[in-house]
Coordinates of C-alpha atoms in Angstrom, one line a residue:
X3 CA -7.5 -13.2 -16.9
X4 CA -4.5 -10.8 -15.9
X5 CA -3.1 -8.2 -18.3
X6 CA 0.6 -8.2 -18.1
X7 CA 1.9 -5.3 -16.1
X8 CA 4.3 -4.1 -19.1
X9 CA 1.3 -3.1 -20.9
X10 CA 0.7 -0.2 -18.3
X11 CA 2.5 2.7 -18.9
X12 CA 4.3 4.6 -15.9
X13 CA 6.3 7.5 -15.1
X14 CA 8.5 8.7 -12.1
X15 CA 8.0 11.3 -9.4
X16 CA 9.2 11.9 -6.0
X17 CA 12.6 10.1 -6.6
X18 CA 11.2 6.8 -7.2
X19 CA 11.1 4.4 -10.2
X20 CA 7.3 3.1 -10.4
X21 CA 8.2 -0.6 -11.8
X22 CA 10.1 -0.6 -8.3
X23 CA 7.2 0.7 -6.4
X24 CA 4.8 -1.8 -8.1
X25 CA 6.4 -4.4 -5.7
X26 CA 5.0 -2.6 -2.8
X27 CA 1.2 -2.4 -4.0
X28 CA -1.1 -5.0 -3.0
X29 CA -1.9 -8.0 -5.5
X30 CA -6.0 -7.0 -5.3
X31 CA -4.8 -3.3 -6.3
X32 CA -2.5 -4.4 -9.3
X33 CA -4.8 -6.8 -10.7
X34 CA -7.5 -4.2 -10.6
X35 CA -5.1 -1.9 -12.5
X36 CA -4.4 -4.8 -15.0
X37 CA -8.1 -5.0 -15.7
X38 CA -9.0 -1.6 -15.9
X39 CA -5.9 -0.9 -18.3
X40 CA -7.3 -3.8 -20.4
X41 CA -10.6 -1.7 -20.5
X42 CA -9.2 1.4 -21.3
X43 CA -6.9 0.2 -24.2
X44 CA -10.0 -1.6 -25.6
X45 CA -11.7 1.9 -25.8
X46 CA -8.4 3.2 -27.6
X47 CA -7.1 5.0 -24.7
X48 CA -4.0 4.3 -22.5
X49 CA -3.7 4.1 -18.8
X50 CA -0.5 5.8 -17.8
X51 CA 0.1 6.1 -14.2
X52 CA 2.2 8.8 -12.3
X53 CA 2.3 7.5 -8.9
X54 CA 1.6 4.5 -7.1
X55 CA 3.1 3.1 -3.6
X56 CA 5.0 5.8 -1.6
X57 CA 7.2 5.2 1.4
X58 CA 7.1 7.3 4.6
X59 CA 9.7 9.4 3.2
X60 CA 8.2 9.8 0.1
X61 CA 4.8 11.0 1.4
X62 CA 6.8 13.1 3.7
X63 CA 8.5 14.6 0.7
X64 CA 5.0 15.0 -1.2
X65 CA 3.5 16.8 1.9
X66 CA 6.4 19.2 2.2
X67 CA 6.1 20.1 -1.5
X68 CA 2.6 21.0 -0.6
X69 CA 3.4 23.0 2.3
X70 CA 6.0 25.0 0.8
X71 CA 4.3 25.5 -2.4
X72 CA 6.3 23.6 -4.7
X73 CA 2.9 21.7 -5.7
X74 CA -0.7 22.8 -5.6
X75 CA -2.1 19.5 -5.2
X76 CA -2.7 18.8 -1.3
X77 CA -0.7 16.0 -0.1
X78 CA -1.3 14.7 3.5
X79 CA 1.6 14.0 6.1
X80 CA 2.6 10.5 6.4
X81 CA -0.1 8.3 8.0
X82 CA -2.8 9.8 5.9
X83 CA -2.5 8.6 2.3
X84 CA -3.6 5.1 0.8
X85 CA -0.5 5.5 -1.3
X86 CA 1.5 4.3 1.7
X87 CA -0.5 1.3 1.8
X88 CA 0.2 0.3 -2.0
X89 CA -3.8 0.9 -2.4
X90 CA -3.6 4.2 -4.4
X91 CA -2.6 5.4 -7.9
X92 CA -2.6 8.5 -9.8
X93 CA -3.1 8.6 -13.5
X94 CA -2.4 10.8 -16.6
X95 CA -5.8 12.0 -17.3
X96 CA -4.8 13.3 -20.9
X97 CA -3.7 10.1 -21.8
X98 CA -6.8 8.2 -21.2
X99 CA -8.7 9.6 -24.6
X100 CA -12.2 9.2 -22.9
X101 CA -14.4 11.0 -20.7
X102 CA -13.5 10.9 -16.8
X103 CA -17.1 9.9 -16.4
X104 CA -16.4 6.8 -18.7
X105 CA -13.2 6.0 -16.6
X106 CA -15.2 6.1 -13.5
X107 CA -17.4 3.6 -14.8
X108 CA -14.4 1.2 -15.7
X109 CA -12.7 1.8 -12.3
X110 CA -15.8 1.3 -10.3
X111 CA -16.3 -2.1 -12.2
X112 CA -13.1 -3.3 -10.9
X113 CA -13.0 -1.9 -7.5
X114 CA -11.2 1.3 -7.7
X115 CA -12.7 4.3 -6.3
X116 CA -12.1 8.0 -7.1
X117 CA -11.5 10.2 -4.2
X118 CA -13.4 13.3 -5.4
X119 CA -17.3 13.1 -5.5
X120 CA -18.1 14.2 -9.0
X121 CA -16.0 13.5 -12.2
X122 CA -14.5 16.8 -13.2
X123 CA -11.2 16.5 -14.9
X124 CA -10.2 19.9 -13.9
X125 CA -11.0 19.1 -10.0
X126 CA -8.0 18.8 -7.8
X127 CA -7.1 15.2 -7.2
X128 CA -9.2 14.2 -10.1
X129 CA -6.4 11.9 -10.9
X130 CA -6.3 9.8 -7.6
X131 CA -8.3 6.3 -7.3
X132 CA -8.1 3.9 -4.4
X133 CA -8.5 0.3 -4.1
X134 CA -10.0 0.4 -0.7
X135 CA -10.9 -3.0 -0.1
X136 CA -12.0 -4.0 3.3
X137 CA -10.6 -0.8 4.7
X138 CA -13.6 1.0 3.4
X139 CA -15.4 -0.3 6.4
X140 CA -13.2 1.8 8.5
X141 CA -14.2 4.9 6.5
X142 CA -17.9 4.1 7.0
X143 CA -17.2 3.2 10.8
X144 CA -15.8 6.8 11.2
X145 CA -18.6 8.2 9.0
X146 CA -20.8 6.7 11.3
X147 CA -19.4 8.4 14.2
X148 CA -18.2 5.2 16.0
X149 CA -14.7 6.7 16.4
X150 CA -13.6 10.4 16.4
X151 CA -9.6 10.6 16.8
X152 CA -9.3 11.2 13.2
X153 CA -10.2 14.4 11.5
X154 CA -11.6 12.7 8.6
X155 CA -13.0 9.2 7.7
X156 CA -10.5 9.0 4.9
X157 CA -7.6 9.3 7.3
X158 CA -8.7 6.7 9.5
X159 CA -9.1 4.5 6.5
X160 CA -5.5 5.2 5.2
X161 CA -4.1 4.6 8.9
X162 CA -6.0 1.4 8.8
X163 CA -4.5 0.4 5.4
X164 CA -1.0 1.3 6.2
X165 CA -0.9 -0.3 9.7
X166 CA -2.3 -3.4 8.0
X167 CA 0.8 -4.0 6.1
X168 CA 2.9 -3.8 9.1
X169 CA 4.2 -0.2 8.7
X170 CA 3.7 2.2 11.7
X171 CA 1.6 5.1 11.7
X172 CA 2.6 8.1 14.0
X173 CA -1.0 8.6 15.2
X174 CA -1.2 4.7 16.4
X175 CA 2.2 4.6 18.2
X176 CA 5.6 3.0 17.4
X177 CA 4.4 -0.4 17.6
X178 CA 2.1 -1.4 14.7
X179 CA 0.8 -4.5 16.0
X180 CA -2.1 -3.1 18.1
X181 CA -3.1 -0.8 15.3
X182 CA -3.3 -3.7 12.9
X183 CA -5.5 -5.8 15.5
X184 CA -7.8 -3.0 16.2
X185 CA -8.1 -2.4 12.1
X186 CA -9.0 -6.2 11.9
X187 CA -11.8 -5.8 14.5
X188 CA -13.4 -3.0 12.8
X189 CA -13.2 -4.9 9.4
X190 CA -14.6 -7.7 10.9
X191 CA -17.6 -5.8 12.2
X192 CA -16.8 -5.2 15.8
X193 CA -17.1 -1.8 17.7
X194 CA -14.0 -0.9 19.7
X195 CA -14.2 3.1 20.0
X196 CA -11.1 4.8 18.3
X197 CA -8.6 3.3 16.3
X198 CA -5.7 4.3 18.4
X199 CA -3.3 1.7 18.7
X200 CA -4.1 1.2 22.4
X201 CA -5.0 -2.4 23.5
X202 CA -7.9 -1.0 26.1
X203 CA -10.9 -2.7 27.3
X204 CA -13.1 -2.2 24.4
X205 CA -10.3 -3.9 22.1
X206 CA -9.9 -6.7 24.4
X207 CA -14.0 -7.2 24.5
X208 CA -14.1 -7.3 20.9
X209 CA -11.2 -9.9 20.8
X210 CA -13.4 -12.0 23.1
X211 CA -16.4 -11.6 21.1
X212 CA -14.6 -13.4 18.0
X213 CA -13.9 -16.2 20.4
X214 CA -10.3 -15.4 20.6
X215 CA -8.2 -15.3 23.9
X216 CA -7.9 -11.5 24.8
X217 CA -5.0 -12.4 26.8
X218 CA -2.7 -14.2 24.2
X219 CA 0.3 -12.2 22.9
X220 CA -0.2 -9.6 20.6
X221 CA 1.3 -11.6 17.9
X222 CA -1.0 -14.5 18.2
X223 CA -3.7 -12.1 18.5
X224 CA -2.7 -10.6 15.1
X225 CA -2.3 -13.8 13.4
X226 CA -5.7 -15.2 14.3
X227 CA -7.5 -11.9 12.9
X228 CA -5.4 -12.2 10.0
X229 CA -6.6 -15.5 9.3
X230 CA -10.3 -14.3 9.9
X231 CA -9.5 -11.5 7.4
X232 CA -8.4 -13.7 5.0
X233 CA -11.3 -15.9 5.3
X234 CA -14.0 -13.1 5.1
X235 CA -12.1 -11.3 2.2
X236 CA -10.5 -14.2 0.2
X237 CA -10.2 -12.1 -2.9
X238 CA -8.8 -9.0 -1.3
X239 CA -6.8 -9.3 1.8
X240 CA -2.9 -9.9 1.5
X241 CA -0.1 -9.4 4.1
X242 CA 3.4 -8.5 3.2
X243 CA 6.8 -9.9 4.5
X244 CA 7.1 -6.7 6.3
X245 CA 3.9 -7.3 8.3
X246 CA 5.2 -10.8 9.2
X247 CA 8.3 -9.3 10.7
X248 CA 6.3 -6.6 12.7
X249 CA 4.3 -9.3 14.3
X250 CA 7.4 -11.5 15.0
X251 CA 6.4 -14.3 13.1
X252 CA 7.2 -16.4 10.3
X253 CA 5.4 -15.4 7.1
X254 CA 1.8 -16.9 7.4
X255 CA 0.2 -19.2 4.6
X256 CA -1.6 -16.1 3.3
X257 CA 1.6 -14.1 2.8
X258 CA 1.8 -11.8 -0.3
X259 CA 3.4 -14.4 -2.4
X260 CA 1.1 -17.4 -1.4
X261 CA -1.9 -15.7 -1.5
X262 CA -2.2 -14.8 -5.2
X263 CA -3.0 -18.7 -5.5
X264 CA -1.6 -19.0 -8.9
X265 CA 1.6 -20.6 -10.3
X266 CA 4.3 -18.5 -11.8
X267 CA 3.8 -17.7 -15.6
X268 CA 5.8 -15.6 -17.6
X269 CA 4.2 -12.7 -19.5
X270 CA 2.8 -13.9 -22.9
X271 CA 5.5 -12.0 -25.1
X272 CA 8.4 -13.3 -22.8
X273 CA 6.9 -16.8 -23.1
X274 CA 6.8 -17.0 -26.7
X275 CA 10.5 -17.2 -26.8
X276 CA 11.4 -19.4 -23.9
X277 CA 10.8 -22.6 -25.7
X278 CA 11.5 -25.5 -23.6
X279 CA 12.5 -23.3 -20.7
X280 CA 8.5 -23.3 -19.8
X281 CA 8.6 -26.7 -19.0
X282 CA 11.3 -26.6 -16.6
X283 CA 9.7 -24.1 -14.3
X284 CA 7.5 -26.2 -12.4
X285 CA 10.7 -28.2 -11.2
X286 CA 12.7 -25.0 -10.3
X287 CA 14.4 -25.4 -6.9
X288 CA 12.9 -21.6 -5.8
X289 CA 15.0 -19.2 -3.9
X290 CA 12.8 -18.2 -1.2
X291 CA 14.6 -15.0 -0.1
X292 CA 13.3 -11.5 0.6
X293 CA 14.6 -8.4 -1.2
X294 CA 13.7 -4.8 -1.4
X295 CA 12.2 -5.3 -4.8
X296 CA 10.7 -8.6 -4.6
X297 CA 11.0 -10.7 -7.8
X298 CA 8.1 -12.5 -9.5
X299 CA 10.3 -15.6 -9.4
X300 CA 13.7 -16.8 -8.6
X301 CA 15.0 -20.2 -8.7
X302 CA 17.5 -22.5 -10.1
X303 CA 16.3 -24.6 -13.1
X304 CA 16.8 -28.4 -13.3
X305 CA 20.1 -27.6 -15.6
X306 CA 21.3 -25.5 -12.9
X307 CA 20.6 -22.3 -14.6
X308 CA 19.6 -19.2 -12.4
X309 CA 16.1 -17.6 -13.5
X310 CA 15.0 -14.5 -12.3
X311 CA 11.8 -12.3 -13.2
X312 CA 12.2 -9.2 -12.0
X313 CA 12.4 -5.3 -12.4
X314 CA 16.1 -4.2 -14.0
X315 CA 17.3 -1.2 -12.0
X316 CA 20.1 1.1 -13.3
X317 CA 23.8 0.3 -12.4
X318 CA 26.3 2.8 -14.0
X319 CA 29.5 1.5 -12.1
X320 CA 32.5 1.4 -14.2
X321 CA 31.3 4.2 -16.7
X322 CA 34.4 6.5 -16.8
X323 CA 32.1 9.3 -17.2
X324 CA 29.7 8.7 -14.6
X325 CA 30.9 11.1 -11.7
X326 CA 28.3 13.6 -10.8
X327 CA 25.9 12.5 -13.9
X328 CA 22.7 11.5 -12.0
X329 CA 23.5 8.5 -10.2
X330 CA 24.4 9.2 -6.4
X331 CA 25.5 5.6 -6.2
X332 CA 28.0 5.4 -9.3
X333 CA 31.1 3.7 -8.4
X334 CA 34.3 4.0 -10.8
X335 CA 35.2 0.3 -10.7
X336 CA 33.1 -2.7 -11.2
X337 CA 33.6 -6.4 -9.5
X338 CA 34.8 -8.1 -12.8
X339 CA 37.7 -6.6 -14.3
X340 CA 39.6 -7.4 -17.7
X341 CA 42.8 -9.7 -17.9
X342 CA 45.0 -7.0 -16.5
X343 CA 42.9 -7.3 -13.2
X344 CA 42.8 -3.3 -13.2
X345 CA 40.4 -2.1 -15.8
X346 CA 36.7 -2.5 -15.0
X347 CA 33.8 -2.7 -17.4
X348 CA 32.4 0.5 -19.0
X349 CA 28.6 0.6 -17.9
X350 CA 27.8 2.6 -20.7
X351 CA 29.4 0.0 -23.5
X352 CA 29.1 -3.6 -21.8
X353 CA 25.9 -5.2 -21.2
X354 CA 26.1 -6.5 -17.7
X355 CA 24.1 -7.5 -14.9
X356 CA 24.5 -7.5 -11.1
X357 CA 23.8 -10.3 -8.6
X358 CA 23.9 -9.6 -4.6
X359 CA 26.6 -9.9 -2.1
X360 CA 28.0 -11.7 -0.4
X361 CA 30.2 -13.6 -3.0
X362 CA 28.8 -16.8 -1.8
X363 CA 25.5 -16.0 -2.9
X364 CA 26.6 -16.7 -6.3
X365 CA 29.5 -19.2 -6.0
X366 CA 27.1 -21.5 -4.1
X367 CA 25.0 -21.8 -7.1
X368 CA 27.9 -22.6 -9.4
X369 CA 27.9 -18.7 -10.7
X370 CA 31.2 -16.4 -10.9
X371 CA 31.9 -13.2 -12.1
X372 CA 32.2 -13.4 -15.8
X373 CA 29.3 -15.7 -16.5
X374 CA 27.1 -15.0 -19.4
X375 CA 23.4 -14.7 -19.5
X376 CA 20.5 -14.1 -21.5
X377 CA 17.9 -11.3 -20.9
X378 CA 14.5 -10.8 -22.2
X379 CA 11.9 -8.1 -22.0
X380 CA 8.8 -8.1 -24.1
X381 CA 9.9 -10.9 -26.4
X382 CA 13.3 -9.3 -27.3
X383 CA 16.3 -11.3 -26.2
X384 CA 19.7 -9.9 -25.5
X385 CA 22.7 -11.1 -23.7
X386 CA 24.8 -9.9 -20.8
X387 CA 27.7 -10.8 -18.6
X388 CA 27.5 -10.9 -14.7
X389 CA 29.8 -8.1 -14.2
X390 CA 29.1 -6.6 -11.0
X391 CA 28.2 -7.3 -7.3
X392 CA 25.6 -5.3 -5.4
X393 CA 23.8 -4.9 -1.8
X394 CA 22.3 -8.1 -0.5
X395 CA 19.1 -6.9 -0.4
X396 CA 18.9 -6.1 -4.1
X397 CA 18.5 -8.3 -7.2
X398 CA 17.6 -7.0 -10.7
X399 CA 20.1 -4.5 -11.9
X400 CA 21.9 -4.2 -15.1
X401 CA 24.2 -1.5 -16.8
X402 CA 23.3 1.4 -19.0
X403 CA 24.2 -0.6 -22.2
X404 CA 22.0 -3.5 -21.1
X405 CA 18.9 -1.6 -20.5
X406 CA 19.7 0.2 -24.0
X407 CA 19.8 -3.1 -25.4
X408 CA 16.4 -3.8 -24.1
X409 CA 15.1 -0.4 -25.8
X410 CA 15.4 1.3 -22.7
X411 CA 17.7 4.1 -23.2
X412 CA 18.9 5.9 -19.9
X413 CA 21.4 8.4 -21.2
X414 CA 19.9 11.9 -21.9
X415 CA 21.3 13.8 -24.7
X416 CA 23.0 16.3 -22.4
X417 CA 25.2 13.4 -20.9
X418 CA 23.3 12.9 -17.6
X419 CA 21.7 9.7 -16.6
X420 CA 17.8 9.2 -16.2
X421 CA 18.1 7.2 -13.3
X422 CA 15.3 4.8 -13.4
X423 CA 14.9 1.3 -14.2
X424 CA 12.6 -0.7 -16.2
X425 CA 10.2 -3.7 -16.2
X426 CA 8.7 -5.4 -14.1
X427 CA 8.7 -8.5 -16.2
X428 CA 12.3 -8.7 -17.3
X429 CA 13.7 -12.3 -17.2
X430 CA 17.6 -13.2 -16.7
X431 CA 18.8 -16.3 -17.2
X432 CA 22.4 -17.1 -15.9
X433 CA 24.5 -19.7 -17.3
X434 CA 26.9 -21.0 -14.5
X435 CA 30.5 -21.8 -15.4
X436 CA 30.1 -20.2 -19.0
X437 CA 32.4 -17.4 -18.5
X438 CA 36.3 -17.8 -19.6
X439 CA 39.2 -15.5 -18.5
X440 CA 40.5 -15.5 -22.2
X441 CA 37.3 -13.8 -23.2
X442 CA 38.3 -10.7 -21.3
X443 CA 41.3 -9.7 -23.0
X444 CA 39.9 -6.4 -24.1
X445 CA 36.3 -4.9 -24.3
X446 CA 36.1 -6.0 -27.9
X447 CA 36.8 -9.8 -27.0
X448 CA 34.4 -9.5 -24.1
X449 CA 31.7 -8.2 -26.4
X450 CA 31.9 -10.8 -29.0
X451 CA 31.8 -13.4 -26.5
X452 CA 29.0 -12.2 -24.7
X453 CA 27.0 -12.5 -27.9
X454 CA 28.3 -15.8 -29.2
X455 CA 28.3 -17.8 -25.9
X456 CA 25.0 -16.5 -24.6
X457 CA 23.2 -16.8 -28.1
X458 CA 24.7 -20.3 -28.1
X459 CA 23.8 -21.4 -24.5
X460 CA 20.3 -19.8 -25.0
X461 CA 19.8 -21.4 -28.1
X462 CA 20.6 -25.0 -26.5
X463 CA 18.0 -24.3 -23.7
X464 CA 15.1 -23.3 -25.8
X465 CA 15.3 -25.7 -28.5

């Protein structure tokens, strides 16, 4: 049973939006957080997260903030934090409304482990919890003295978890594949000496001990070990698309998308307003494409509508007052123009959505600039227009007014933008061929058409 992610409150630090970073966390940790959140809620508390996944650059910034005294809590350099593997989170202790010792019991029940030894809310890092999974075996391996090239067992465990996502760890060399092979061998019970990113004789002997060919290519060895890990830890071990790219192979059957082993289902609040659309989902033509923020579902429904379940990041393009207001990617124009072919949509007044370039991405699916959409979040339905085209590696963006219509105001009283998105769990349904140039005579006529045409088309789908 999965608690919806939207029930978990989040806030942003280190220049990133937490819903955005949820996409980089391992499914087993996200599920553990879901379950822990449900238990905390049942005890009349709240689970509010302040940090989850960190990229290399985010971790470097956190470390520099510590070194320069900007923050007092210790942050290791890149390669030493479980945050970088999508296996750690920080929480707001004050929101728990329970003793930290009581939360420790909840966390432990769901496979979440504190980083400190005793539940003292005043202790440094009292807010930090890991989902170690099988990487805890690497910790134990180093704690037993079987490897000594890392200063602490925790650092070795973090390196194992990070490299196992296909991301390089500086201490293990530029190529992540030897490190992820060694990490897998240790977790499968082999003794190889140091986890150092080198395919030495001890590593080769451990590969042979698993009855694998030690002379095969590193990519083939890595793929074989991944299968062993998936079998050994079926409820925990997942790999990511970036991992598949790192080993030079097509995404295996146990990739992050396939490994959750359950069909897509929208959140309960959204499902309640989708009506007959729910019955269309099993027959959707799934669009299997990688994005920086991978959607929960992307496909073409049998009626040719585009269905997207994703986060919704902020787009401020076309906002006349947008320069220097907090969005460094602001542009004065939008792809869609009014009838004069000059005036752009105002992101602060028009609810518009963004679809990725190239133009053929939408056109090949019968969708064109100006088409209308229904957007649903937490059971609330609003309407939008396809008004801007964005980078080909991004999907799930919307204007200031679209987020506002979903109850997510991003314009501060001082006139600057809170540059963060919303979600996950935002469903966008685009109706191909629905836009009409006559609707774009002015902002007023477009706004009226977005509401009337969007509502008409959505009502026809659900009823």
